[in-house]
Coordinates of C-alpha atoms and ligand atoms in Angstrom, one line a residue:
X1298 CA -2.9 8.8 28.4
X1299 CA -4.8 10.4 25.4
X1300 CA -4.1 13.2 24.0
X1301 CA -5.2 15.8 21.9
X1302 CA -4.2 17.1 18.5
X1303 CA -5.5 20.2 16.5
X1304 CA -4.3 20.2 12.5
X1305 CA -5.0 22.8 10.3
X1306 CA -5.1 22.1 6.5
X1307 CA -4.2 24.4 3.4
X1308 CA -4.3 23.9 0.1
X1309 CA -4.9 20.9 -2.4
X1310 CA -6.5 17.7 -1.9
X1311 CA -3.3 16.0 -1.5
X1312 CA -2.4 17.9 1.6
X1313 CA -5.9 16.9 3.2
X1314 CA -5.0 14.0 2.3
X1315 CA -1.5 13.7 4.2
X1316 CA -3.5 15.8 7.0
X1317 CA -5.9 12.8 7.2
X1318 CA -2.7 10.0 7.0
X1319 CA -1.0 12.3 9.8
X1320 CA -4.1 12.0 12.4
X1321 CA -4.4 8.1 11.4
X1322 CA -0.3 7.8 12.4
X1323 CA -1.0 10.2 15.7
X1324 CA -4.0 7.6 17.0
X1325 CA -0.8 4.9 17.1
X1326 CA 1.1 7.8 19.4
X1327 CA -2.4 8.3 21.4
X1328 CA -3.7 11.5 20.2
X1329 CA -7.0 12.4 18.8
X1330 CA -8.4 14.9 17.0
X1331 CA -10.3 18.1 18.2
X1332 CA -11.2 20.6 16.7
X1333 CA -10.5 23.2 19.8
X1334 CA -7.3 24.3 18.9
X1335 CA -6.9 25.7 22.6
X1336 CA -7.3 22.0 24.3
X1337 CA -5.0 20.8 22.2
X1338 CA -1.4 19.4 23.2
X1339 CA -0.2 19.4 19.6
X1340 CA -1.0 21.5 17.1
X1341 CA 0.0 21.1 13.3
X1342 CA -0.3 23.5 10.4
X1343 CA -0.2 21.3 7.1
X1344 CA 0.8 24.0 4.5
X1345 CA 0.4 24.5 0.9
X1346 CA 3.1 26.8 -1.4
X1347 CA 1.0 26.0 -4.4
X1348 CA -0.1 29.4 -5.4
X1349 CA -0.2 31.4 -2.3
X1350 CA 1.5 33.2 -0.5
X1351 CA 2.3 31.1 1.8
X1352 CA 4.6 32.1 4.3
X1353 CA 2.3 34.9 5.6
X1354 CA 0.0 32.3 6.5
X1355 CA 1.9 30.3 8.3
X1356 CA 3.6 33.3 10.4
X1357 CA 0.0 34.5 11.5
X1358 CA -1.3 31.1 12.0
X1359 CA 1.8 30.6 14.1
X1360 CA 0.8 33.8 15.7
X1361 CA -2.6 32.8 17.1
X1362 CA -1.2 29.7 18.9
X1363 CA 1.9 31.3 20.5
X1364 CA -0.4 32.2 23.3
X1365 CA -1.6 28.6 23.7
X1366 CA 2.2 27.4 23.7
X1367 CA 2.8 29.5 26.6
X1368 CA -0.3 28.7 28.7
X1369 CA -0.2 24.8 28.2
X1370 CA 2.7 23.9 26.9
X1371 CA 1.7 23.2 23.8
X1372 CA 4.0 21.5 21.5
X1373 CA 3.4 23.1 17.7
X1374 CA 4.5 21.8 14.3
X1375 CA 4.5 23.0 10.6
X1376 CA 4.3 20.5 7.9
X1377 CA 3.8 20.3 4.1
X1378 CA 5.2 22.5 1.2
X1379 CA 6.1 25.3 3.3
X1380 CA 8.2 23.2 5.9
X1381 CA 10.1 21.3 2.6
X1382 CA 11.1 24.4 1.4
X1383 CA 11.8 26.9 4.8
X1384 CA 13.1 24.0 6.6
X1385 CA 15.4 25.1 9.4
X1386 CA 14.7 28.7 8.8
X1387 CA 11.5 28.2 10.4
X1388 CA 12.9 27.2 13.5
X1389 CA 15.1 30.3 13.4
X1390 CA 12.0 32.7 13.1
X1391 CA 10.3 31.3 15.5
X1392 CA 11.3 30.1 19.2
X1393 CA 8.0 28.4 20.1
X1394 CA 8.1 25.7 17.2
X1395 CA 9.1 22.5 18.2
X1396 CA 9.0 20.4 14.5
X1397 CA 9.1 21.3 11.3
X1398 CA 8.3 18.4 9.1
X1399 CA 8.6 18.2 4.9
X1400 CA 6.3 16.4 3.0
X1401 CA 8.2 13.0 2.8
X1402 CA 8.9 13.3 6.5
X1403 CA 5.0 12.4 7.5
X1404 CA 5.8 8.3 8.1
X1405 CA 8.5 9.7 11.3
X1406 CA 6.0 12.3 13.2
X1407 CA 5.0 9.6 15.7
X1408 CA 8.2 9.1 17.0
X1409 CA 9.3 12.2 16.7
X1410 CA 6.0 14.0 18.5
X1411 CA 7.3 11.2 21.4
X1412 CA 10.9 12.3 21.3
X1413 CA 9.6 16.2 22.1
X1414 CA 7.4 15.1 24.8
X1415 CA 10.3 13.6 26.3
X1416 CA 13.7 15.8 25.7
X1417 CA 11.9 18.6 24.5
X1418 CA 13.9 18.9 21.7
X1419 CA 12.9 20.8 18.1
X1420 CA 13.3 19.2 14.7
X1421 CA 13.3 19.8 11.3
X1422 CA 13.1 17.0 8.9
X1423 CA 13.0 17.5 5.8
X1424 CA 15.4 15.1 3.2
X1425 CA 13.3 13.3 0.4
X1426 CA 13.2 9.7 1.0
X1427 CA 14.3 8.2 -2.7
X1428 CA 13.0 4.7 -1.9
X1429 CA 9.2 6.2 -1.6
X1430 CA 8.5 4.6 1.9
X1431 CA 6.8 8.3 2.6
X1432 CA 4.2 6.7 0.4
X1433 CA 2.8 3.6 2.5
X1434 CA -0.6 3.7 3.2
X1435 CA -1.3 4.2 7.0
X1436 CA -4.8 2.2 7.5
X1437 CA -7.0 3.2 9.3
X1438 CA -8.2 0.0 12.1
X1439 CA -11.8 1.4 12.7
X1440 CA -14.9 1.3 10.1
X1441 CA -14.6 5.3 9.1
X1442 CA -17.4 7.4 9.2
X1443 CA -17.3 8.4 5.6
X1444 CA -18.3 7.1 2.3
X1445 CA -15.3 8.4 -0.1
X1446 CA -11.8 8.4 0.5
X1447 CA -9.0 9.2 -0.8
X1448 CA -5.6 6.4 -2.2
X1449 CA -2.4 8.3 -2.9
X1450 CA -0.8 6.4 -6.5
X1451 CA 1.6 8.1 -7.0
X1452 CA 3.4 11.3 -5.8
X1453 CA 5.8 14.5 -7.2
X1454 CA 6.4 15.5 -10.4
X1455 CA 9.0 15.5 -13.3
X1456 CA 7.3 18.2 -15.4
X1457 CA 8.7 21.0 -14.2
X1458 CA 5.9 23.4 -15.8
X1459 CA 7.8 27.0 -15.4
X1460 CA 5.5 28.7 -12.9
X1461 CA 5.2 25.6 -10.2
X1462 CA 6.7 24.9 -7.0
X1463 CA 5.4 21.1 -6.6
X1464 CA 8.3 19.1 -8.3
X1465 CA 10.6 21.3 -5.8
X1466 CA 8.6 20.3 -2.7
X1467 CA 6.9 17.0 -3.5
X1468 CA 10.1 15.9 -5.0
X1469 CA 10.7 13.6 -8.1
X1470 CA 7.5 11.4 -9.8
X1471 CA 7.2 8.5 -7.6
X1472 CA 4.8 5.7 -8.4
X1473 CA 3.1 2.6 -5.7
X1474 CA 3.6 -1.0 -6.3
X1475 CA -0.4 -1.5 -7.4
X1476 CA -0.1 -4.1 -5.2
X1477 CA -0.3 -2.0 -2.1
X1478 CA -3.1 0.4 -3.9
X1479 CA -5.1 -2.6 -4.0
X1480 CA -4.3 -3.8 -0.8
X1481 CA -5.7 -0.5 1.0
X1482 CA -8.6 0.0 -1.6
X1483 CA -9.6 -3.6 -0.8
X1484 CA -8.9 -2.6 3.2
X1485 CA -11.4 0.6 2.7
X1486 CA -14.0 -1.2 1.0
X1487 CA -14.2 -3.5 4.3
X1488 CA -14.1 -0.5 6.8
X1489 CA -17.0 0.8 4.3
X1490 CA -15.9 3.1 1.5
X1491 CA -17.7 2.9 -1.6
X1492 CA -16.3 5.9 -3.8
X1493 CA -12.1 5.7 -4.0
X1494 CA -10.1 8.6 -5.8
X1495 CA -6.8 8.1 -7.1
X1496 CA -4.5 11.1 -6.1
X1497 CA -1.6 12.5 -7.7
X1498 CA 0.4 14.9 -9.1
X1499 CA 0.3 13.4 -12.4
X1500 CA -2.0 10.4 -12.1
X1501 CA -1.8 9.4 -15.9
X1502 CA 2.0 8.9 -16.0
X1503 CA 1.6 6.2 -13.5
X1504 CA 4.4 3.4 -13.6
X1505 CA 5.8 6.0 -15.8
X1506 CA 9.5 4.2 -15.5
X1507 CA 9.0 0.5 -13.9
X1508 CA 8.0 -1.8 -16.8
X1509 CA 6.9 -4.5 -14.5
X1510 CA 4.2 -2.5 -13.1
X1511 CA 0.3 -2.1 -14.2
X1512 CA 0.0 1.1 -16.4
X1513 CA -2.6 3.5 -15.0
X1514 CA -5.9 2.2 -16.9
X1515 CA -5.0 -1.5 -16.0
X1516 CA -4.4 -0.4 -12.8
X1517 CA -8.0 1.0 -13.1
X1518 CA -9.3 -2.0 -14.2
X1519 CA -8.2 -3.8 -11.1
X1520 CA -9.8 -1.5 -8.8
X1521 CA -13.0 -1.7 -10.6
X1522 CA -13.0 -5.1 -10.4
X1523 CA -12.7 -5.2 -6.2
X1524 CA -16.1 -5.9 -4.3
X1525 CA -18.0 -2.9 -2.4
X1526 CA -16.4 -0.1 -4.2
X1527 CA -19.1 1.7 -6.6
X1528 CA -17.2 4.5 -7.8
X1529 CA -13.8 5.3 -8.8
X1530 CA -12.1 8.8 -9.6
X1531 CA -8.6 10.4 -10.2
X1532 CA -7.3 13.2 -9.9
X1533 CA -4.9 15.1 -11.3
X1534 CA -4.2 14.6 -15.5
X1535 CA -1.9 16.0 -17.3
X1536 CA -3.2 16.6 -20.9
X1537 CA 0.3 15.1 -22.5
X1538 CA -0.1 12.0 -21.0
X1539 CA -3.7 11.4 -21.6
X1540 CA -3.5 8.1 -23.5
X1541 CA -6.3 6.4 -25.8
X1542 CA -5.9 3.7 -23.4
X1543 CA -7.3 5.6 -20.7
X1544 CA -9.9 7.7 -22.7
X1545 CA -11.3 4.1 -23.4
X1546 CA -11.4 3.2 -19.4
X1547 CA -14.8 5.7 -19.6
X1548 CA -16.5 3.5 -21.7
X1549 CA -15.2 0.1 -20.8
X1550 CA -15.3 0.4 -16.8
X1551 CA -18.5 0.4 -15.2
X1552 CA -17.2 1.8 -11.8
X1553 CA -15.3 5.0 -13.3
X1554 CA -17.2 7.8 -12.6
X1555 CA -18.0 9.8 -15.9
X1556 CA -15.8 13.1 -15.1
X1557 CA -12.3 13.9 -15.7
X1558 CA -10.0 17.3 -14.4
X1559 CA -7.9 18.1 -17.1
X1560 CA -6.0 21.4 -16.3
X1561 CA -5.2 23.1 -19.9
X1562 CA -3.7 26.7 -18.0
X1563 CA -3.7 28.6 -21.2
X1564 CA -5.4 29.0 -24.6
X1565 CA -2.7 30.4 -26.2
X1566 CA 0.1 28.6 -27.8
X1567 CA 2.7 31.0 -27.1
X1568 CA 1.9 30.9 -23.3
X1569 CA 1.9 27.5 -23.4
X1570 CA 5.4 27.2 -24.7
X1571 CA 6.1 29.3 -22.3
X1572 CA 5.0 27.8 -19.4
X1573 CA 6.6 24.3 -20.8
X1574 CA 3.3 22.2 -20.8
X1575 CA 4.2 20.4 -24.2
X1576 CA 1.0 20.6 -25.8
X1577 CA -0.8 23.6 -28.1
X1578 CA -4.5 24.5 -27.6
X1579 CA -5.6 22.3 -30.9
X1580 CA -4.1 19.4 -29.6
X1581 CA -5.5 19.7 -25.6
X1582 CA -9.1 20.5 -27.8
X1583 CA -8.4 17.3 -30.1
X1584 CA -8.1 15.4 -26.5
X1585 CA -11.3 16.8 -25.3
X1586 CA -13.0 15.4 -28.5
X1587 CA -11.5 12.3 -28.4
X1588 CA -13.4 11.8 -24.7
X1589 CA -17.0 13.5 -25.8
X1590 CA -16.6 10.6 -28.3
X1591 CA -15.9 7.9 -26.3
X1592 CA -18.0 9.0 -23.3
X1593 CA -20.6 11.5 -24.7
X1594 CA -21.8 12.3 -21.1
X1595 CA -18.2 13.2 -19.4
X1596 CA -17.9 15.8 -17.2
X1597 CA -14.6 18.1 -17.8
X1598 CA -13.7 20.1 -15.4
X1599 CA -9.8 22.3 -15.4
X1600 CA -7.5 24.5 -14.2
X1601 CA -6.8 27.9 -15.5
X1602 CA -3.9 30.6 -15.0
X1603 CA -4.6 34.2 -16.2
X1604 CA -1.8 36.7 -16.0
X1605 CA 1.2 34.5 -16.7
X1606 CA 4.4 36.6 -17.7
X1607 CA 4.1 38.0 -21.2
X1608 CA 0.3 37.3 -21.2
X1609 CA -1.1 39.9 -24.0
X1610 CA -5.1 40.4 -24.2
X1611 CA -4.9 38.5 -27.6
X1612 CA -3.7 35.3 -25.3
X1613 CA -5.8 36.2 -23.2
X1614 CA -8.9 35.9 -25.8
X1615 CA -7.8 32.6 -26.7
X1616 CA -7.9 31.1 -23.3
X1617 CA -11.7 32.1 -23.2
X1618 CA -12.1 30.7 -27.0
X1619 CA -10.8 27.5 -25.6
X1620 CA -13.8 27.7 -22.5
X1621 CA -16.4 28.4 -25.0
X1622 CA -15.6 25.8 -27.3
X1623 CA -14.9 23.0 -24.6
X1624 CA -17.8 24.2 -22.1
X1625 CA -16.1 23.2 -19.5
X1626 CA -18.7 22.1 -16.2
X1627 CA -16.7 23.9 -14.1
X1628 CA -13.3 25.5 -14.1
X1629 CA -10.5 26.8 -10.9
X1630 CA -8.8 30.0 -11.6
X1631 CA -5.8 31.8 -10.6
X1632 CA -4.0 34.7 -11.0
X1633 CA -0.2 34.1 -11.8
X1634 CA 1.6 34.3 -8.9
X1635 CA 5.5 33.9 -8.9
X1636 CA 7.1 31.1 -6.7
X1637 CA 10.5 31.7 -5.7
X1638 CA 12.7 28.8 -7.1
X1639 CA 11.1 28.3 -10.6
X1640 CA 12.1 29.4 -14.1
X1641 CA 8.8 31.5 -14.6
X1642 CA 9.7 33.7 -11.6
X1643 CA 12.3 35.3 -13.4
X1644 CA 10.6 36.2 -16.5
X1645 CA 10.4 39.5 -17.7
X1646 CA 6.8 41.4 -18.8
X1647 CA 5.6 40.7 -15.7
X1648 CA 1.4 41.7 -15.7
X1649 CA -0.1 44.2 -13.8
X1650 CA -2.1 43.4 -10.9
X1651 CA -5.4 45.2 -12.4
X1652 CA -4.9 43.5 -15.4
X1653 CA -4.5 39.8 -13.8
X1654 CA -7.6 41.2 -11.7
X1655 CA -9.8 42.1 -14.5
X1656 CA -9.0 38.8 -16.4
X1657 CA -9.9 37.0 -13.8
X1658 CA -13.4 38.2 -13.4
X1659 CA -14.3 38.3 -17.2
X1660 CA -13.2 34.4 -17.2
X1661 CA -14.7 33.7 -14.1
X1662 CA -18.0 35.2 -15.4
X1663 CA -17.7 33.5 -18.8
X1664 CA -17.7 30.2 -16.5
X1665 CA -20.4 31.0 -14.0
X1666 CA -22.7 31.2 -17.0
X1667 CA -21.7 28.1 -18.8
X1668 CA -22.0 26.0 -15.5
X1669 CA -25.1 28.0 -14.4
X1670 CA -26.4 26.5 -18.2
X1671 CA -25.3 23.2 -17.7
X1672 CA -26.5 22.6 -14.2
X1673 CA -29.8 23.8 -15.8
X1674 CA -30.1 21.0 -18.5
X1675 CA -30.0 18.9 -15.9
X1676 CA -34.0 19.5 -14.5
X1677 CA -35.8 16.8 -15.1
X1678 CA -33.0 14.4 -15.5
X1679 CA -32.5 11.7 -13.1
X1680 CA -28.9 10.8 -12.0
X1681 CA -27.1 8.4 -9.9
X1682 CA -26.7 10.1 -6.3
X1683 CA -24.0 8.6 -3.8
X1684 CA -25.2 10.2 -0.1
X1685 CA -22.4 11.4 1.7
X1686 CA -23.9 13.0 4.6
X1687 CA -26.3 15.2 6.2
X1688 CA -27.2 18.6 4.2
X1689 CA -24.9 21.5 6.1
X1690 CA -27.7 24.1 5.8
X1691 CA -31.0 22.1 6.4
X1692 CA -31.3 18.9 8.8
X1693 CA -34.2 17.3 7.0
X1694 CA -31.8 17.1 3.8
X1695 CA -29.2 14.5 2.6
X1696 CA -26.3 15.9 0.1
X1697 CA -24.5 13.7 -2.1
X1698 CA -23.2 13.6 -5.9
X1699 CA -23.8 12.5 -9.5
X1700 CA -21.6 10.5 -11.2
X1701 CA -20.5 13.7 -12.9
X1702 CA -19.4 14.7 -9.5
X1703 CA -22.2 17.5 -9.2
X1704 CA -23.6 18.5 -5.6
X1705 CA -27.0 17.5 -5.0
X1706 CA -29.0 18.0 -1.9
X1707 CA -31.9 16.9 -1.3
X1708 CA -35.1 15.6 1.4
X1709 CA -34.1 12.2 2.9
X1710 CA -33.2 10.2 5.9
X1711 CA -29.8 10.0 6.9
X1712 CA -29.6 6.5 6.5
X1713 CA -29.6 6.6 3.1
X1714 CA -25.5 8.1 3.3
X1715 CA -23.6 5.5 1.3
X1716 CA -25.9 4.2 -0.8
X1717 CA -26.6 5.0 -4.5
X1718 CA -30.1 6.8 -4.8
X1719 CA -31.9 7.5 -8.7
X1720 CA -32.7 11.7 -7.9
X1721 CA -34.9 13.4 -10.2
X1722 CA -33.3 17.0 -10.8
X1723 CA -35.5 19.7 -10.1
X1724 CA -33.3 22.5 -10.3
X1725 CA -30.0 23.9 -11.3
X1726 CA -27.9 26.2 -9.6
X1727 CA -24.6 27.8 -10.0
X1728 CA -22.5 25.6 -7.4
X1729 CA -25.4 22.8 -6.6
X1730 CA -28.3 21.1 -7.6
X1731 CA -31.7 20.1 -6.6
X1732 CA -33.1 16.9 -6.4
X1733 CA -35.9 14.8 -5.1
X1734 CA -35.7 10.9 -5.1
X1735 CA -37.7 9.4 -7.4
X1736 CA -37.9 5.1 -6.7
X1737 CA -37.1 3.5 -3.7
X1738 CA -34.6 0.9 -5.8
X1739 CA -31.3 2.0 -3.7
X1740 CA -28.4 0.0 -4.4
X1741 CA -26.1 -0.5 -1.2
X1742 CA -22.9 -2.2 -2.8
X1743 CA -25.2 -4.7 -4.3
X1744 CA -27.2 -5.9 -0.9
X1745 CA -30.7 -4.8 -1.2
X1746 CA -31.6 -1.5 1.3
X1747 CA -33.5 -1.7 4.3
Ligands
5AD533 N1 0.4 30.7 -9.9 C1 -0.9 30.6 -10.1 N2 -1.5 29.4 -10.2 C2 -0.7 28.3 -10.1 N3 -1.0 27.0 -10.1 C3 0.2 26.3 -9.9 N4 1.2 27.1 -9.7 C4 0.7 28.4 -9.8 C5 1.2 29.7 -9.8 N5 2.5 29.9 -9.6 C6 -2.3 26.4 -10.4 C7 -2.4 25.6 -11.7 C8 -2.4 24.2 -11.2 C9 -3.2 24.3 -9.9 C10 -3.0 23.2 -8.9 O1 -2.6 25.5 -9.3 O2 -3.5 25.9 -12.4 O3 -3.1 23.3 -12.1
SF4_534 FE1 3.2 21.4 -11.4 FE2 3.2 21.0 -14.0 FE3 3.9 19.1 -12.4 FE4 1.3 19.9 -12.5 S1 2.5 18.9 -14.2 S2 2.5 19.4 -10.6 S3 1.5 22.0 -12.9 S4 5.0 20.9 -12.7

C-alpha cells in the first residue's frame, strides 16, 4: 500500500541533504512524499542545533501535528542534531512521538518506521556508528527531476572550534572510500545530474587519516574527469586546511566551478584564539591571495560570527577590515549564540544582546553594499548559466547560476533546465541577477541542443 510521508527540514545543507537520503530510503518502505502535512501517515522533523535555538522549534513544530496524531494516527519522528543530542528526553516530553532518530541512525528508519506500524512501539536511536556505514549513499532508481545534487565525502568534525555543537552531534571526522563517491556521482550523472557538490563538515581534510585514500583535490580530479557532469562544487573549507594543492584545482580543473566558501568567523586575532580556529586574520588574508592569484575570477563567499564572548568594538572593527579588504561576494552572519556542551558556553564577558544586534546590521550593511557593487560589474558581462528550473515569480522566466554560483533569472523556455546557456548580464541586484541569452550555442553535457 503506499503511503505518505511529510519531512520538515532545518538548518544547513547537510541536513537537506540527509532529509533528501531519508525520503530516497522511505520509497524502499513505500512512502512518498507530500507536502500536506495533514495527509500524511509519517511525519519527520529533520532538525538543526547549529545556531538556533533549537529545541523551541522542535516543541512547537511538535505542537502543530499533535492534532494530526490524534485524528489519523499519525506516526511522528524527530531526527537530526536535536534528536543526537535530546535523545530519550524527547520521548519523555512528549507522549505522541513515536521515533526519535540521531544523525547516524538515518540508514535504520525503514525498518524501524515498519516495526511502529506493526507493535506500535517508540524508539530512540541514537549511538554513533564508528565504522561510517551511516554514510552509504542511498541511490536514487528513477532519473531525478533536478539538475544538481548533492554527494556527502565526508562527515563530523575533529575541530572542536569553542562555540560549535557539530563535532558533538555529527560525531568524529569520518571520510568515504572515493570509490563509492565515484560510484554514486557516476550513478547521478546517468539519472541526469550535471552540477555535483561535495558536502562536509570539513571537506578539505578529506582522507585526513587513511594514507591509502585519494586526498581531496585528487579526489577532485577524478570527478572532473567522469562523463555528463559539468560542474563540480564543495562545500564547507576550513581555512587551516586549505592546501596549495587544492588552490591549484581552480586553475587546473575545467569542471570546478570558480567559487569557494571559506568561513573566516572573526577579524581579530584575539577572537580567533579564542574561538580555537588556528589561524590569525594575516594568514586567512594571505590564503585569500593565494586564490585571487591562482584564479583571478573566484568567487569567495564566508561565514561570520559577531558577538562572540569577550568581543570588544576594536575586534569588532577588524572583522569589518577583513570584509573590506577581501570583498567578499557574499557573506552569512550570526550573532553568537551559546550551545550547551561546548567550551565557549562557559566563557565569561558575555555580549549584550543590543550590542550583538547592532553589529550585526553595520556588518550586514557593509556586505549588502559590496555585493550590491559586485553584482553590478557584472552588466554587460556574459557568463556561463546552468538552468535549474522555472523562475518562482514569473512563468515566462528560467533561473539558473553562473559559475560563480550567482542567481540569474531570465526569459526562456523550460526546456533549456540543464543545459549550460552564454547570458548577457543586464542588471545587478543585491541577491540576483539579470540576464538575457545572447547565442543559441547551448552545451547539453556535450550533445548538441535541440
Ligand atoms: N553561534 C553563532 N553562529 C554559529 N555558527 C556555528 N556555531 C555557532 C554559534 N554557536 C555559525 C558559524 C559556522 C556556521 C555554519 O554557523 O559561522 O561557520
Ligand atoms: Fe564546527 Fe569548527 Fe568543525 Fe566547522 S570546523 S564544524 S565550525 S567545530
Amino acid at each position: 500500500m503506499q503511503k505518505r510521508v511529510y519531512i520538515e527540514t532545518y538548518g544547513c545543507q547537510m541536513n537537506e541533504h540527509d532529509s533528501e537520503r531519508i525520503l530516497h530510503l522511505l520509497e524502499r518502505v513505500h512512502y512518498l512524499e507530500t507536502e500536506n502535512p495533514k495527509e500524511a501517515d509519517l511525519i519527520l522533523i529533520n532538525t538543526c542545533s547549529v545556531r538556533e535555538k533549537p529545541e523551541h522549534k522542535v516543541y512547537s513544530a511538535l505542537g502543530r501535528f499533535k492534532r494530526m496524531k490524534e485524528e489519523r494516527g499519525t506516526i511522528i519522528g524527530v531526527a537530526g542534531c536535536v534528536a543526537q543530542q535530546e535523545g530519550d528526553r524527547l520521548l519523555d516530553r512528549i507522549p505522541y512521538l513515536d521515533i526519535v532518530i540521531g544523525t547516524h541512525a538515518i540508514p535504520k528508519l525503514p525498518q524501524l518506521v515498519e516495526k511502529i506500524e506493526v507493535t506500535g512501539e517508540r524508539v530512540c536511536e541514537t549511538g554513533f556508528d564508528q565504522n561510517g556505514g551511516y554514510l552509504k549513499a542511498v541511490l536514487p532508481q528513477k532519473p531525478l527531476a533536478k539538475v544538481k545534487s548533492y554527494v556527502t565525502i565526508m562527515q563530523g568534525c575533529d575541530h572542536f572550534c569553542s562555540y560549535c555543537i557539530v563535532p558533538y552531534v555529527r560525531g568524529s571526522e569520518k571520510s568515504r572510500p572515493s570509490s563509492e563517491i565515484i560510484e554514486e556521482v557516476k550513478h547521478l550523472a546517468g539519472m541526469g545530474v550535471r552540477e555535483i557538490c561535495l558536502l562536509g563538515q570539513n571537506v578539505n581534510g578529506y582522507g585526513r587519516g587513511s594514507e591509502k585514500e585519494l586526498s581531496f583535490p585528487e579526489l577532485l580530479q577524478r570527478i572532473n574527469e567522469i562523463d555528463g557532469i559539468e560542474r563540480i562544487r564543495f562545500t564547507t573549507s576550513h581555512p587551516k586546511d586549505l592546501s596549495e594543492e587544492l588552490i591549484h584545482s581552480f586553475s587546473r580543473l575545467k569542471k570546478l566551478c570558480e567559487h569557494i566558501h571559506l568561513p573566516f568567523q572573526s577579524g581579530s586575532d584575539r577572537i580567533l584564539k579564542a574561538m580555537h580556529r588556528g589561524y590569525t586574520k594575516e594568514s586567512y588574508l594571505e590564503k585569500i591571495k593565494r586564490l585571487k592569484e591562482a584564479c583571478p575570477s573566484i568567487a569567495l563567499t564566508a561565514d561570520a560570527i559577531v558577538g562572540f564572548p569577550g568581543e570588544e568594538e576594536e575586534d569588532f572593527n577588524e572583522t569589518l577590515d577583513l570584509m573590506k579588504r577581501v570583498q567578499f561576494d557574499d557573506l552569512f552572519s550570526f550573532k553568537y549564540s551559546p550551545r550547551r556542551g561546548t567550551s565557549a558556553a562557559q566563557f565569561p564577558d558575555k555580549v549584550e544582546e543590543k550590542v550583538k544586534q547592532d553589529r550585526l546590521l553595520i556588518l550586514q550593511e557593509l556586505q549588502k553594499r559590496i555585493t550590491l557593487q559586485k553584482n553590478q560589474a557584472l552588466e554587460g558581462r556574459v557568463e556561463e548559466v546552468l538552468v535549474e528550473g522555472r523562475s518562482k515569480q514569473n512563468a515566462q522566466e528560467v533561473t539558473g547560476r553562473t559559475r560563480s554560483n550567482k542567481i540569474v533569472n531570465f526569459e526562456g523556455d523550460i526546456r533549456l533546465i540543464g543545459k549550460l546557456v552564454p547570458i548577457r548580464i543586464v542588471k545587478g541586484y543585491a541577491h540576483s541577477l539579470r540576464g538575457e541569452i545572447v547565442s543559441v550555442t547551448i552545451r547539453d553535457g556535450g550533445n548538441p541542443s535541440p
